[in-house]
Each structure stands twice: as structure tokens, then as C-alpha cells.
Tab-separated table of C-alpha atoms in Angstrom:
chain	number	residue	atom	x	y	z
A	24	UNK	CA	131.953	67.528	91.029
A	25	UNK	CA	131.917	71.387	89.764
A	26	UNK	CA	129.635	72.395	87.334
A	27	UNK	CA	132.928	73.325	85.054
A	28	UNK	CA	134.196	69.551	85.452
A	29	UNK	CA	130.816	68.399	84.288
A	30	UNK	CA	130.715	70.726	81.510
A	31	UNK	CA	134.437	69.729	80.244
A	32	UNK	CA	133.262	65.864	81.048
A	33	UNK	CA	130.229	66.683	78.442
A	34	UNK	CA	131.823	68.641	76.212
A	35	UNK	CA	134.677	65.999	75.729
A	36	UNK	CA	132.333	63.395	74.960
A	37	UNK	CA	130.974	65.334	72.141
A	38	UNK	CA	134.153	66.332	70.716
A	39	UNK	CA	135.151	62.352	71.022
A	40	UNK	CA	131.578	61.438	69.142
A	41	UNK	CA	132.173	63.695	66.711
A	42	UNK	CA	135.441	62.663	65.220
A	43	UNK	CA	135.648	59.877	62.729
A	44	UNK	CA	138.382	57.858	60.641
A	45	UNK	CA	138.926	59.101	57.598
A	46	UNK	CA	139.769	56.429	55.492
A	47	UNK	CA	140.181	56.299	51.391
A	48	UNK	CA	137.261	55.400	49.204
A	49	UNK	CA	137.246	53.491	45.984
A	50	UNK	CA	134.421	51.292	45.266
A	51	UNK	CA	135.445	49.304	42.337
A	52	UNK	CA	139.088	49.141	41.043
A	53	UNK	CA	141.007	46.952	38.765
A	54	UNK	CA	144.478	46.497	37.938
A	55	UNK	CA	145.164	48.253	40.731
A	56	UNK	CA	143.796	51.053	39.544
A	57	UNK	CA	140.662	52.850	41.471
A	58	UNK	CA	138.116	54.259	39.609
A	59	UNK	CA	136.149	57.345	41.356
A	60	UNK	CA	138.580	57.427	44.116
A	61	UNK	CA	137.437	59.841	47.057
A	62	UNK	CA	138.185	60.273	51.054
A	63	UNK	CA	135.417	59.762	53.642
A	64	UNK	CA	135.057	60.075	57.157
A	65	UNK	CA	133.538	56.872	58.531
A	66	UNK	CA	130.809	56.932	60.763
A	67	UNK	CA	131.534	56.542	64.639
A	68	UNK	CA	130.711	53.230	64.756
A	69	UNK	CA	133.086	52.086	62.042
A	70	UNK	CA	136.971	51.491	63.918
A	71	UNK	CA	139.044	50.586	60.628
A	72	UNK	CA	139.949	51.308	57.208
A	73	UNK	CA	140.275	48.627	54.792
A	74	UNK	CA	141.810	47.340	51.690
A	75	UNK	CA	139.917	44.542	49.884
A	76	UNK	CA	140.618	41.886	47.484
A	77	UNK	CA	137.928	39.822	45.531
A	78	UNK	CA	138.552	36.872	43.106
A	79	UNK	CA	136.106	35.213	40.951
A	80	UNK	CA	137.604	31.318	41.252
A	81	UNK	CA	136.419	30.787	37.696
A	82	UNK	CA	139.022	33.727	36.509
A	83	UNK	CA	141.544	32.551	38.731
A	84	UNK	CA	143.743	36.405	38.197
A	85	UNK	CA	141.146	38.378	37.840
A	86	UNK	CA	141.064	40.541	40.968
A	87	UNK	CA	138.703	43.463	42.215
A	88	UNK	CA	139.852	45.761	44.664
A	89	UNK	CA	137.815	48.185	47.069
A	90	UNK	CA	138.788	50.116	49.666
A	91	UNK	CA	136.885	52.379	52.567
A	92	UNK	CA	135.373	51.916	56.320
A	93	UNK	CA	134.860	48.145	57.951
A	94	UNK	CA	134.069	47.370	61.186
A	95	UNK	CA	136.535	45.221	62.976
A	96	UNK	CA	134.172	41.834	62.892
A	97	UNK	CA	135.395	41.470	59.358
A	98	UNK	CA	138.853	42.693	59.614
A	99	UNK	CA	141.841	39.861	58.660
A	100	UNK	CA	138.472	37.526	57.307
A	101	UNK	CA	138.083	35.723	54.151
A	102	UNK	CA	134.606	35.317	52.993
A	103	UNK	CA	133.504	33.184	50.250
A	104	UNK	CA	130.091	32.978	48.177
A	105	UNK	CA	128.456	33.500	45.110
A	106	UNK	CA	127.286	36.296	42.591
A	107	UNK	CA	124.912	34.847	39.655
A	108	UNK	CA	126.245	31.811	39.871
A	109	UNK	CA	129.941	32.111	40.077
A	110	UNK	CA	131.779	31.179	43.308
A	111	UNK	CA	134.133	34.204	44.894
A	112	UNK	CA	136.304	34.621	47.743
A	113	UNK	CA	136.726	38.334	49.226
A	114	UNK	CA	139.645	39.295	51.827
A	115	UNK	CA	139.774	42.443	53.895
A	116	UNK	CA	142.869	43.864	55.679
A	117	UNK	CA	142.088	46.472	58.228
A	118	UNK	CA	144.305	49.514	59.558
A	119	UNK	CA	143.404	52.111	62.253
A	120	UNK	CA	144.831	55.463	60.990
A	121	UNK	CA	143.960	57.863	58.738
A	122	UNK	CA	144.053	57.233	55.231
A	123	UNK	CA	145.848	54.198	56.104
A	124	UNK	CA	144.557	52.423	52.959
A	125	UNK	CA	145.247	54.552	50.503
A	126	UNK	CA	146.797	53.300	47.105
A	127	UNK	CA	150.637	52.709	47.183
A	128	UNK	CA	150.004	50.913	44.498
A	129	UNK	CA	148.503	53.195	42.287
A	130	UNK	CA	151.226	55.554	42.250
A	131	UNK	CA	153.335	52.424	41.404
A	132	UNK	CA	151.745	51.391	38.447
A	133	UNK	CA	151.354	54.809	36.931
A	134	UNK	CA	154.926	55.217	37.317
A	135	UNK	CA	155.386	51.891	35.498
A	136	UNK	CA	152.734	52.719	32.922
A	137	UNK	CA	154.577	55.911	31.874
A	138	UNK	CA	158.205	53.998	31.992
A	139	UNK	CA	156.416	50.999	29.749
A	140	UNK	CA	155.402	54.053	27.727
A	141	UNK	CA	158.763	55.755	27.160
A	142	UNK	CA	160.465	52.416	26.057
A	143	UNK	CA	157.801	51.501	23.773
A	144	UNK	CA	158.060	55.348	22.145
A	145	UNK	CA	161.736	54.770	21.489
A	146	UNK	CA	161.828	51.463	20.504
A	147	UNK	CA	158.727	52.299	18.060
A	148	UNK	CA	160.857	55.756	16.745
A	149	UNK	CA	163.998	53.346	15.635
């Protein structure tokens, strides 16, 4: 090999080391609604984004969401356990892209939110 093969062959490997997934961060959310929200770029070793569910079975609705960097061993898994004494079951679904999980959802509900908020103005101002 040439010495400039070698030195494209190294320098590639670098540049491939050095580039993460950037997926979107939120580390607690409820009602689909993320509080803190942030983008990060996962380290190399992480291969997905994810989005997150967690239930409390005592609560039965009551959800928490998270979102951010998973490896793929936990990817399409549902775990179950418990915090303090109440039982839980946590789901993950992965994607590969950037900002792949970010919060469709979100802009949803806001939308909704303001709409809810408009009707109950005018029904209020009769």
C-alpha cells in the first residue's frame, strides 16, 4: 500500500469514530409533555435513539416518558421491576437516524392545548 492510502485508511477511521447519533433528550416527561428537553450526540458505542414508556401497574394510566441514546440490547424490550415497592413495566422503541425520536407528540398536544383554550375562552365570554 502507499503511504497516502494508509493515511486516507487512518484518517477515515477517525472521521468514522468521531461521528455520533444525535438523538433527542428528555429525561422525565408527562402527558406527553418533556420537561428540560435538549439534543445530544450519543457516544460511539450507543447505535439507537429511543422513545420510552414507563407505567406504574398500581396507576394503571399514569405514564412516564423519556427519550435519548440506547444501545440495541434493549431496543423493542419490555422490562419489568420495582421502585420502593411498586411494580413497573418500561418499553423502549429504538430508531437509527438522527433525531429520530423527537416529540411528534408534543407539538400535537400544544396545538390541542391552545384549541381546548380558544373554545373554553368563548364559551366562558357568552
Amino acid at each position: 500500500m502507499t503511504s497516502a492510502f494508509k493515511t486516507l485508511v487512518i484518517l477515515g477511521a477517525f472521521l468514522a469514530t468521531g461521528y455520533g447519533l444525535t438523538c433527542r433528550q428528555c429525561v422525565i416527561g408527562l402527558l406527553n409533555t418533556c420537561f428540560f428537553p435538549s439534543d445530544t450526540t450519543c457516544n460511539n458505542a450507543t447505535q439507537s435513539c429511543y422513545y420510552g414508556d414507563a407505567q406504574f401497574n398500581s396507576t394503571g394510566a399514569f405514564k412516564l416518558h423519556t427519550r435519548g441514546c440506547l444501545d440495541n440490547d434493549l431496543c423493542e424490550k419490555t422490562l419489568t421491576g420495582s421502585l420502593l415497592g411498586a411494580g413497573y413495566t418500561a418499553s423502549f422503541r429504538c430508531c437509527t437516524t438522527d433525531l429520530c425520536n423527537s416529540a411528534s407528540s408534543l407539538h400535537l398536544s400544544v396545538v390541542m392545548g391552545t384549541v381546548l383554550t380558544l373554545l373554553c375562552t368563548v364559551w366562558v365570554s357568552q
